[in-house]
mmCIF file of C-alpha atoms in Angstrom:
data_model
loop_
_atom_site.group_PDB
_atom_site.id
_atom_site.type_symbol
_atom_site.label_atom_id
_atom_site.label_comp_id
_atom_site.label_asym_id
_atom_site.label_seq_id
_atom_site.Cartn_x
_atom_site.Cartn_y
_atom_site.Cartn_z
ATOM 1 C CA UNK B 1 118.307 103.436 118.090
ATOM 2 C CA UNK B 2 119.227 106.775 119.650
ATOM 3 C CA UNK B 3 121.311 107.667 116.603
ATOM 4 C CA UNK B 4 118.517 106.571 114.245
ATOM 5 C CA UNK B 5 115.921 108.723 115.983
ATOM 6 C CA UNK B 6 118.256 111.647 116.571
ATOM 7 C CA UNK B 7 119.613 111.539 113.040
ATOM 8 C CA UNK B 8 116.164 111.680 111.477
ATOM 9 C CA UNK B 9 115.214 114.650 113.667
ATOM 10 C CA UNK B 10 118.401 116.595 112.972
ATOM 11 C CA UNK B 11 118.119 115.916 109.227
ATOM 12 C CA UNK B 12 114.510 117.044 109.090
ATOM 13 C CA UNK B 13 113.593 120.607 108.220
ATOM 14 C CA UNK B 14 110.666 120.274 110.630
ATOM 15 C CA UNK B 15 112.285 118.973 113.813
ATOM 16 C CA UNK B 16 109.122 119.313 115.870
ATOM 17 C CA UNK B 17 107.109 117.238 113.408
ATOM 18 C CA UNK B 18 109.878 114.619 113.332
ATOM 19 C CA UNK B 19 109.901 114.375 117.138
ATOM 20 C CA UNK B 20 106.136 114.078 117.276
ATOM 21 C CA UNK B 21 106.057 111.389 114.575
ATOM 22 C CA UNK B 22 108.365 109.115 116.599
ATOM 23 C CA UNK B 23 106.231 109.540 119.727
ATOM 24 C CA UNK B 24 102.992 108.851 117.862
ATOM 25 C CA UNK B 25 104.405 105.761 116.160
ATOM 26 C CA UNK B 26 104.864 104.271 119.618
ATOM 27 C CA UNK B 27 101.443 105.470 120.859
ATOM 28 C CA UNK B 28 103.077 107.354 123.730
ATOM 29 C CA UNK B 29 101.115 110.251 125.195
ATOM 30 C CA UNK B 30 102.759 113.641 125.369
ATOM 31 C CA UNK B 31 102.124 114.031 129.084
ATOM 32 C CA UNK B 32 103.668 110.611 129.824
ATOM 33 C CA UNK B 33 106.811 111.375 127.833
ATOM 34 C CA UNK B 34 107.160 114.776 129.478
ATOM 35 C CA UNK B 35 107.058 113.122 132.900
ATOM 36 C CA UNK B 36 109.871 110.709 131.995
ATOM 37 C CA UNK B 37 111.909 113.610 130.596
ATOM 38 C CA UNK B 38 111.233 115.651 133.765
ATOM 39 C CA UNK B 39 109.850 118.604 131.831
ATOM 40 C CA UNK B 40 106.388 120.122 131.673
ATOM 41 C CA UNK B 41 103.938 118.938 129.001
ATOM 42 C CA UNK B 42 103.650 122.519 127.753
ATOM 43 C CA UNK B 43 107.394 122.707 127.052
ATOM 44 C CA UNK B 44 107.275 119.430 125.137
ATOM 45 C CA UNK B 45 104.219 120.621 123.235
ATOM 46 C CA UNK B 46 106.005 123.839 122.275
ATOM 47 C CA UNK B 47 108.923 121.901 120.780
ATOM 48 C CA UNK B 48 106.722 119.460 118.877
ATOM 49 C CA UNK B 49 104.497 122.198 117.489
ATOM 50 C CA UNK B 50 107.398 124.423 116.484
ATOM 51 C CA UNK B 51 106.452 127.245 118.840
ATOM 52 C CA UNK B 52 109.938 127.017 120.358
ATOM 53 C CA UNK B 53 113.157 127.176 118.308
ATOM 54 C CA UNK B 54 114.478 123.881 116.956
ATOM 55 C CA UNK B 55 115.615 121.641 119.831
ATOM 56 C CA UNK B 56 119.323 121.223 120.412
ATOM 57 C CA UNK B 57 121.246 117.961 120.246
ATOM 58 C CA UNK B 58 121.054 117.477 124.023
ATOM 59 C CA UNK B 59 117.254 117.777 124.027
ATOM 60 C CA UNK B 60 116.871 115.411 121.085
ATOM 61 C CA UNK B 61 119.086 112.867 122.865
ATOM 62 C CA UNK B 62 116.963 113.090 126.031
ATOM 63 C CA UNK B 63 113.816 112.750 123.950
ATOM 64 C CA UNK B 64 115.134 109.644 122.178
ATOM 65 C CA UNK B 65 116.381 108.070 125.415
ATOM 66 C CA UNK B 66 113.001 108.607 127.065
ATOM 67 C CA UNK B 67 111.150 107.087 124.099
ATOM 68 C CA UNK B 68 113.414 104.036 124.098
ATOM 69 C CA UNK B 69 113.048 103.589 127.865
ATOM 70 C CA UNK B 70 109.258 103.786 127.712
ATOM 71 C CA UNK B 71 109.094 101.559 124.645
ATOM 72 C CA UNK B 72 111.185 98.867 126.355
ATOM 73 C CA UNK B 73 108.475 98.606 129.008
ATOM 74 C CA UNK B 74 105.718 98.380 126.395
ATOM 75 C CA UNK B 75 106.894 95.495 124.228
ATOM 76 C CA UNK B 76 109.796 96.978 122.238
ATOM 77 C CA UNK B 77 107.818 98.244 119.251
ATOM 78 C CA UNK B 78 110.876 100.161 118.057
ATOM 79 C CA UNK B 79 112.640 96.887 117.427
ATOM 80 C CA UNK B 80 109.761 95.736 115.238
ATOM 81 C CA UNK B 81 109.650 99.011 113.324
ATOM 82 C CA UNK B 82 113.398 99.087 112.655
ATOM 83 C CA UNK B 83 113.937 95.394 112.094
ATOM 84 C CA UNK B 84 115.352 94.967 108.578
ATOM 85 C CA UNK B 85 113.706 92.710 106.037
ATOM 86 C CA UNK B 86 115.579 90.634 103.470
ATOM 87 C CA UNK B 87 113.093 91.403 100.730
ATOM 88 C CA UNK B 88 112.662 95.097 101.368
ATOM 89 C CA UNK B 89 109.803 96.933 99.712
ATOM 90 C CA UNK B 90 111.676 100.221 100.074
ATOM 91 C CA UNK B 91 113.654 100.935 96.897
ATOM 92 C CA UNK B 92 114.897 104.338 98.046
ATOM 93 C CA UNK B 93 114.223 106.816 100.834
ATOM 94 C CA UNK B 94 115.517 110.283 101.595
ATOM 95 C CA UNK B 95 114.880 113.668 103.185
ATOM 96 C CA UNK B 96 115.198 116.914 101.223
ATOM 97 C CA UNK B 97 117.511 119.657 102.503
ATOM 98 C CA UNK B 98 114.932 122.178 101.315
ATOM 99 C CA UNK B 99 111.227 121.396 100.888
ATOM 100 C CA UNK B 100 109.698 121.343 97.427
ATOM 101 C CA UNK B 101 106.059 121.752 96.492
ATOM 102 C CA UNK B 102 103.780 118.926 95.439
ATOM 103 C CA UNK B 103 103.390 120.751 92.126
ATOM 104 C CA UNK B 104 107.149 120.484 91.555
ATOM 105 C CA UNK B 105 107.007 116.746 92.189
ATOM 106 C CA UNK B 106 104.196 116.391 89.641
ATOM 107 C CA UNK B 107 106.291 118.211 87.055
ATOM 108 C CA UNK B 108 109.402 116.148 87.838
ATOM 109 C CA UNK B 109 107.635 112.799 87.342
ATOM 110 C CA UNK B 110 105.742 114.044 84.280
ATOM 111 C CA UNK B 111 102.585 113.348 86.198
ATOM 112 C CA UNK B 112 98.861 113.810 85.859
ATOM 113 C CA UNK B 113 97.070 114.983 89.007
ATOM 114 C CA UNK B 114 94.169 112.686 89.878
ATOM 115 C CA UNK B 115 93.179 114.212 93.214
ATOM 116 C CA UNK B 116 94.212 116.925 95.637
ATOM 117 C CA UNK B 117 94.717 119.801 93.203
ATOM 118 C CA UNK B 118 93.889 122.169 96.054
ATOM 119 C CA UNK B 119 96.978 120.947 97.922
ATOM 120 C CA UNK B 120 99.586 121.318 95.172
ATOM 121 C CA UNK B 121 101.240 124.146 97.109
ATOM 122 C CA UNK B 122 101.897 121.796 100.049
ATOM 123 C CA UNK B 123 105.533 121.411 101.084
ATOM 124 C CA UNK B 124 107.142 118.000 100.596
ATOM 125 C CA UNK B 125 110.082 117.278 102.933
ATOM 126 C CA UNK B 126 111.106 113.806 101.801
ATOM 127 C CA UNK B 127 110.340 110.792 99.647
ATOM 128 C CA UNK B 128 110.047 107.017 99.769
ATOM 129 C CA UNK B 129 110.042 104.892 96.614
ATOM 130 C CA UNK B 130 108.299 101.547 97.083
ATOM 131 C CA UNK B 131 107.772 98.349 95.163
ATOM 132 C CA UNK B 132 103.988 98.076 95.459
ATOM 133 C CA UNK B 133 103.957 94.272 95.222
ATOM 134 C CA UNK B 134 106.576 93.811 97.946
ATOM 135 C CA UNK B 135 104.806 96.430 100.055
ATOM 136 C CA UNK B 136 101.684 94.288 100.169
ATOM 137 C CA UNK B 137 103.598 91.191 101.299
ATOM 138 C CA UNK B 138 106.409 92.531 103.486
ATOM 139 C CA UNK B 139 105.180 95.802 104.986
ATOM 140 C CA UNK B 140 102.314 95.430 107.406
ATOM 141 C CA UNK B 141 101.572 96.532 110.932
ATOM 142 C CA UNK B 142 104.475 98.300 112.610
ATOM 143 C CA UNK B 143 106.826 97.708 109.687
ATOM 144 C CA UNK B 144 104.609 99.904 107.510
ATOM 145 C CA UNK B 145 105.665 102.904 109.612
ATOM 146 C CA UNK B 146 109.250 102.637 108.340
ATOM 147 C CA UNK B 147 108.295 104.129 105.009
ATOM 148 C CA UNK B 148 107.569 107.525 106.566
ATOM 149 C CA UNK B 149 111.190 108.299 107.447
ATOM 150 C CA UNK B 150 111.556 111.498 109.468
ATOM 151 C CA UNK B 151 108.179 113.008 108.592
ATOM 152 C CA UNK B 152 104.839 112.153 107.023
ATOM 153 C CA UNK B 153 105.035 115.359 104.973
ATOM 154 C CA UNK B 154 106.528 113.374 102.116
ATOM 155 C CA UNK B 155 105.721 111.712 98.815
ATOM 156 C CA UNK B 156 105.275 107.961 98.600
ATOM 157 C CA UNK B 157 106.103 106.779 95.077
ATOM 158 C CA UNK B 158 104.896 103.292 94.142
ATOM 159 C CA UNK B 159 106.268 101.192 91.274
ATOM 160 C CA UNK B 160 104.742 98.085 89.650
ATOM 161 C CA UNK B 161 101.257 99.429 90.309
ATOM 162 C CA UNK B 162 98.273 97.543 88.883
ATOM 163 C CA UNK B 163 95.266 99.844 89.128
ATOM 164 C CA UNK B 164 96.350 101.785 92.214
ATOM 165 C CA UNK B 165 93.843 100.401 94.665
ATOM 166 C CA UNK B 166 96.166 98.442 97.001
ATOM 167 C CA UNK B 167 98.569 101.317 97.891
ATOM 168 C CA UNK B 168 95.704 103.667 98.730
ATOM 169 C CA UNK B 169 93.834 101.044 100.760
ATOM 170 C CA UNK B 170 97.011 100.403 102.787
ATOM 171 C CA UNK B 171 97.386 104.125 103.420
ATOM 172 C CA UNK B 172 93.708 104.459 104.316
ATOM 173 C CA UNK B 173 94.005 101.976 107.197
ATOM 174 C CA UNK B 174 97.372 103.312 108.397
ATOM 175 C CA UNK B 175 97.601 105.714 111.327
ATOM 176 C CA UNK B 176 99.994 107.901 109.332
ATOM 177 C CA UNK B 177 99.233 109.497 105.977
ATOM 178 C CA UNK B 178 101.659 110.909 103.405
ATOM 179 C CA UNK B 179 101.098 114.329 101.925
ATOM 180 C CA UNK B 180 101.413 112.948 98.393
ATOM 181 C CA UNK B 181 101.334 109.674 96.440
ATOM 182 C CA UNK B 182 102.734 109.064 92.956
ATOM 183 C CA UNK B 183 101.861 105.894 91.051
ATOM 184 C CA UNK B 184 103.995 104.372 88.289
ATOM 185 C CA UNK B 185 102.920 101.575 85.978
ATOM 186 C CA UNK B 186 99.196 101.692 85.244
ATOM 187 C CA UNK B 187 97.585 103.256 82.185
ATOM 188 C CA UNK B 188 94.626 104.228 84.332
ATOM 189 C CA UNK B 189 93.838 104.315 88.055
ATOM 190 C CA UNK B 190 90.863 102.720 89.782
ATOM 191 C CA UNK B 191 88.214 105.192 90.911
ATOM 192 C CA UNK B 192 88.275 103.788 94.453
ATOM 193 C CA UNK B 193 91.950 104.762 94.749
ATOM 194 C CA UNK B 194 91.118 108.288 93.627
ATOM 195 C CA UNK B 195 88.188 108.500 96.044
ATOM 196 C CA UNK B 196 90.362 107.326 98.962
ATOM 197 C CA UNK B 197 93.008 109.920 98.129
ATOM 198 C CA UNK B 198 90.336 112.628 98.058
ATOM 199 C CA UNK B 199 88.986 111.497 101.417
ATOM 200 C CA UNK B 200 92.455 111.583 102.992
ATOM 201 C CA UNK B 201 93.276 114.945 101.347
ATOM 202 C CA UNK B 202 96.287 113.428 99.609
ATOM 203 C CA UNK B 203 97.728 114.698 96.351
ATOM 204 C CA UNK B 204 97.558 111.710 93.989
ATOM 205 C CA UNK B 205 99.421 111.722 90.683
ATOM 206 C CA UNK B 206 100.058 109.204 87.909
ATOM 207 C CA UNK B 207 103.539 109.329 86.375
ATOM 208 C CA UNK B 208 103.967 108.909 82.628
ATOM 209 C CA UNK B 209 107.707 108.188 82.847
ATOM 210 C CA UNK B 210 108.167 105.020 80.803
ATOM 211 C CA UNK B 211 111.094 103.242 82.443
ATOM 212 C CA UNK B 212 110.857 102.166 86.077
ATOM 213 C CA UNK B 213 114.599 102.555 86.733
ATOM 214 C CA UNK B 214 114.468 106.153 85.508
ATOM 215 C CA UNK B 215 111.429 106.846 87.695
ATOM 216 C CA UNK B 216 113.168 105.485 90.805
ATOM 217 C CA UNK B 217 116.263 107.644 90.267
ATOM 218 C CA UNK B 218 114.324 110.898 89.782
ATOM 219 C CA UNK B 219 113.912 111.516 93.501
ATOM 220 C CA UNK B 220 117.550 110.800 94.387
ATOM 221 C CA UNK B 221 118.586 113.648 92.066
ATOM 222 C CA UNK B 222 116.936 116.100 94.471
ATOM 223 C CA UNK B 223 119.437 115.258 97.222
ATOM 224 C CA UNK B 224 122.905 116.853 96.815
ATOM 225 C CA UNK B 225 125.897 114.521 96.806
#
């Protein structure tokens, strides 16, 4: 688990945000974590907010060890979050070496913006491609947090979408929200889905790429190697 947490932080372009996302997933207060790490809450806050330079490997290791120690005394939520599923809803997931704008994602997927035009300049740091049907059945509760990878500043791309309502409802009730959502499959999107995206200030786009396999592979092309 240390390598999983540490790896996601090191790979992220926003290390502070990645650190904070792990702590918030486990509902651990900043002051409590700082006490276990034997540092002041202000120092921890500076790292998570980016006011201090990116944390070194030693700090990230201490951070991960403290999270795991505290989590073990609270019911081992990390185990539930990381537990693999046989019928995974996640088709692909990755973090970009350099952020791209939401507008660039829209262009890449040949998309039509349905909401959030004011946020098209937002930086996207990663992506998760999901089978929307499997997401409904296999990703709930803590397991839903897996889709956010190292940061919530990412695009969630859903395949096999009906009218778009289910993915947005799931996001609405989740503690974490993506910066952007791309839907693939429907000819039109339900107004409720659009309204929910507007309320959550999420960029919502509908892809016109015809083939699902082509759509899934688009995001992988943005990661070298």
